[in-house]
Structures are given as structure tokens and as C-alpha cells.
Amino acid sequence: MSRARRSNDWGFPRWRSYDSSREAVAQRECDRHGCGEAGLCPAPKSPNSPDRWYFCQKHAAEYNKGWDYFEGLDKEQKAERTKAEQQESAGYAEASHYGWTGSGDGSRSADEMRALEVLELEADADFSAIKKAYRARAKEVHPDVKPGDEEAAKQFQMIQVSYEVLRQAEERREWKG
């Protein structure tokens, strides 16, 4: 006579998932030498290759840090592809609360980066450098300094808009507690 075995699913409803079992599950380890974390993040071994590395989150971030999605494209092609991808994903928007990190590490938006280009500043410029560059550039092309110069007036407007974008971004970043 067979012996009755204990089970977790006593009739309906089932108390465990349909594919669960009590055996140990094999888990892939991170492919980084010396790391014993779970390798849950696949990363390509080379561009356009089906082979993948499997890293933990820390090492996946380290691996992807230097990845340039637009490598090999000139500035116009880069702008075209960016515009096309933004149109494809127009329904998705990044939440503003993800901008918690410091400047120069990918926390600036595309608008802020364009504003920094107009002011001829690096991506990691702090707000005091932004203010200084704005004042210096505005003095060069101000309509009172160059009256009747259409090009100078356009540049002055671009500088003003750029500064306003960066000022508002800085206000959002500051903690007003």
C-alpha cells in the first residue's frame, strides 16, 4: 500500500503556482570575474551579436556606462534618429523625479544640454558658471551694444532662452524645505 504524501494544494483554489516545485532553482551568476551576485541583466558581448554577458545590476551599469548609442553617426544623423525615436515613443514620458543625481552624469535633459551648448559650457557646469557665462555672452551681443544688428538680436534671444531653461532646471533640483 502506498503512503500518502503531503501537498500544499488541497483542492481548489490551488495554494501554490502551477509551475512551482520544491526543488532548488539554478541561478545564473554574474559573468564579472569574482562577483557572486545573480546575473539577471543581459548585455551584448559585441554590437549586433546574439551572444550575451549576464551581469548583476552594478556590473551591468558599469558595462553600459561607456556605451554610445549614436557611435559612427554625424551630428545631423544623430539629430534625425533622436527625433524619430522621440516620435515613436511620444506616449512615454520620463518622470521628473528621476533627476536626483548631480550634473554631468546623464541627469540633464536634452533641452538643458542644448542650452549649455549655446552658452558654450561643459555638461558638468555648475549654476554659478552658467550665470557667469550668460552674463558675459549677453554683454557681447546685447541690442544696446549692437543696435540694428539682427544676428546679434537673435543670438541674444537664444542666450536668454538658454539661461531661462537652465535656471528653471536648477530651481527644480534645489530642495526648498
XYZ file of C-alpha atoms in Angstrom:
177
model
C 0.000 0.000 0.000
C 1.389 3.437 -0.966
C 1.910 6.049 1.633
C 0.003 9.360 1.348
C 2.173 12.405 0.682
C 1.652 15.886 1.961
C 0.721 18.601 -0.558
C 0.206 22.361 -0.449
C -2.716 22.361 -2.859
C -5.739 20.917 -1.125
C -8.363 21.042 -3.840
C -9.485 24.348 -5.237
C -8.125 27.044 -5.123
C -4.537 25.955 -5.544
C -2.279 27.348 -2.837
C 0.821 27.424 -4.998
C 1.530 28.437 -8.557
C 1.068 25.818 -11.244
C 4.740 25.586 -12.176
C 6.229 25.769 -8.711
C 8.144 22.974 -7.154
C 10.159 22.400 -4.032
C 13.472 21.780 -5.777
C 16.249 24.346 -5.760
C 16.283 26.642 -8.766
C 19.564 27.061 -10.618
C 20.502 30.724 -10.764
C 22.966 32.243 -13.191
C 25.875 34.123 -11.588
C 27.266 37.442 -12.766
C 29.830 36.970 -15.565
C 32.188 39.519 -13.997
C 35.209 37.711 -12.528
C 34.962 37.390 -8.759
C 31.336 38.509 -8.453
C 28.907 36.095 -6.824
C 25.710 38.127 -7.354
C 22.836 36.929 -9.542
C 23.419 37.658 -13.238
C 19.983 38.937 -14.234
C 20.940 41.705 -16.701
C 21.885 40.550 -20.221
C 24.340 42.700 -22.193
C 25.661 42.107 -25.728
C 29.215 40.833 -25.991
C 29.669 42.876 -29.179
C 27.397 45.033 -31.361
C 24.865 43.054 -33.410
C 25.854 39.803 -31.732
C 23.385 37.300 -30.264
C 25.936 36.326 -27.588
C 25.270 37.900 -24.208
C 27.049 38.555 -20.945
C 24.884 38.250 -17.843
C 25.769 40.798 -15.167
C 24.395 41.855 -11.809
C 22.889 45.363 -11.789
C 26.079 47.000 -10.520
C 28.299 45.490 -13.207
C 25.669 45.995 -15.939
C 25.639 49.705 -15.124
C 29.440 49.755 -15.235
C 29.451 47.911 -18.586
C 26.843 50.219 -20.147
C 28.388 53.446 -18.822
C 30.608 53.987 -21.856
C 28.109 52.767 -24.449
C 27.467 55.326 -27.215
C 24.217 54.542 -28.983
C 24.966 57.056 -31.746
C 28.534 55.915 -32.438
C 29.547 56.453 -36.052
C 26.796 58.955 -36.840
C 27.417 62.601 -37.614
C 25.537 65.363 -35.792
C 22.690 65.607 -38.355
C 22.076 61.845 -38.443
C 22.162 61.792 -34.655
C 19.507 64.543 -34.507
C 17.369 62.726 -37.109
C 17.451 59.443 -35.218
C 16.735 61.163 -31.899
C 13.716 62.927 -33.412
C 12.413 59.702 -34.993
C 12.726 57.785 -31.726
C 11.037 60.551 -29.763
C 8.112 60.460 -32.188
C 7.859 56.676 -31.850
C 7.813 56.888 -28.065
C 5.726 60.053 -27.753
C 3.312 58.276 -25.401
C 6.034 57.657 -22.860
C 7.424 60.429 -20.685
C 10.210 60.259 -18.160
C 9.082 61.241 -14.702
C 10.708 64.382 -13.354
C 11.601 62.743 -10.032
C 14.288 60.650 -11.753
C 16.567 63.693 -11.963
C 18.032 63.191 -8.488
C 21.689 62.847 -9.457
C 24.272 65.566 -9.951
C 25.136 67.328 -13.173
C 27.327 65.778 -15.862
C 26.208 62.212 -15.206
C 23.266 61.959 -17.542
C 20.811 63.820 -15.321
C 20.458 66.801 -17.652
C 17.694 66.777 -20.239
C 18.284 67.287 -23.957
C 16.973 70.858 -23.647
C 19.472 71.600 -20.884
C 22.301 70.145 -22.961
C 21.334 72.331 -25.947
C 21.210 75.363 -23.636
C 24.699 74.534 -22.364
C 25.904 74.308 -25.988
C 24.524 77.773 -26.701
C 26.375 79.135 -23.668
C 29.481 77.142 -24.738
C 29.728 75.241 -21.438
C 30.560 71.661 -20.496
C 27.871 69.221 -19.337
C 29.065 69.302 -15.722
C 28.979 73.113 -15.342
C 27.507 74.311 -12.069
C 24.967 77.117 -11.876
C 27.472 79.831 -10.903
C 29.457 79.070 -14.094
C 26.213 79.147 -16.088
C 25.310 82.551 -14.669
C 28.801 83.906 -15.353
C 28.785 82.645 -18.964
C 25.274 84.030 -19.516
C 26.255 87.493 -18.344
C 29.454 87.551 -20.395
C 27.725 86.349 -23.601
C 24.743 88.675 -23.091
C 27.058 91.688 -22.767
C 28.707 90.827 -26.108
C 25.511 90.645 -28.173
C 23.068 92.870 -26.265
C 20.890 95.016 -28.601
C 22.017 98.180 -26.762
C 25.652 97.340 -27.503
C 24.962 96.376 -31.154
C 21.903 98.415 -32.234
C 20.315 97.381 -35.538
C 22.234 94.083 -35.781
C 19.639 91.355 -36.496
C 22.085 88.466 -35.954
C 23.139 89.835 -32.550
C 19.464 90.205 -31.546
C 18.784 86.546 -32.463
C 21.847 85.387 -30.525
C 20.763 87.452 -27.518
C 17.321 85.824 -27.576
C 18.894 82.354 -27.802
C 21.144 83.144 -24.854
C 18.199 84.414 -22.815
C 16.083 81.322 -23.531
C 19.025 79.023 -22.744
C 19.634 80.735 -19.431
C 15.935 80.534 -18.552
C 15.867 76.780 -19.276
C 18.924 76.197 -17.076
C 17.639 78.493 -14.309
C 14.313 76.658 -14.124
C 16.076 73.285 -14.113
C 18.279 74.459 -11.237
C 15.219 75.616 -9.298
C 13.631 72.174 -9.741
C 16.815 70.497 -8.490
C 17.157 72.629 -5.376
C 15.471 71.448 -2.226
C 13.154 74.092 -0.873
C 12.328 72.639 2.510
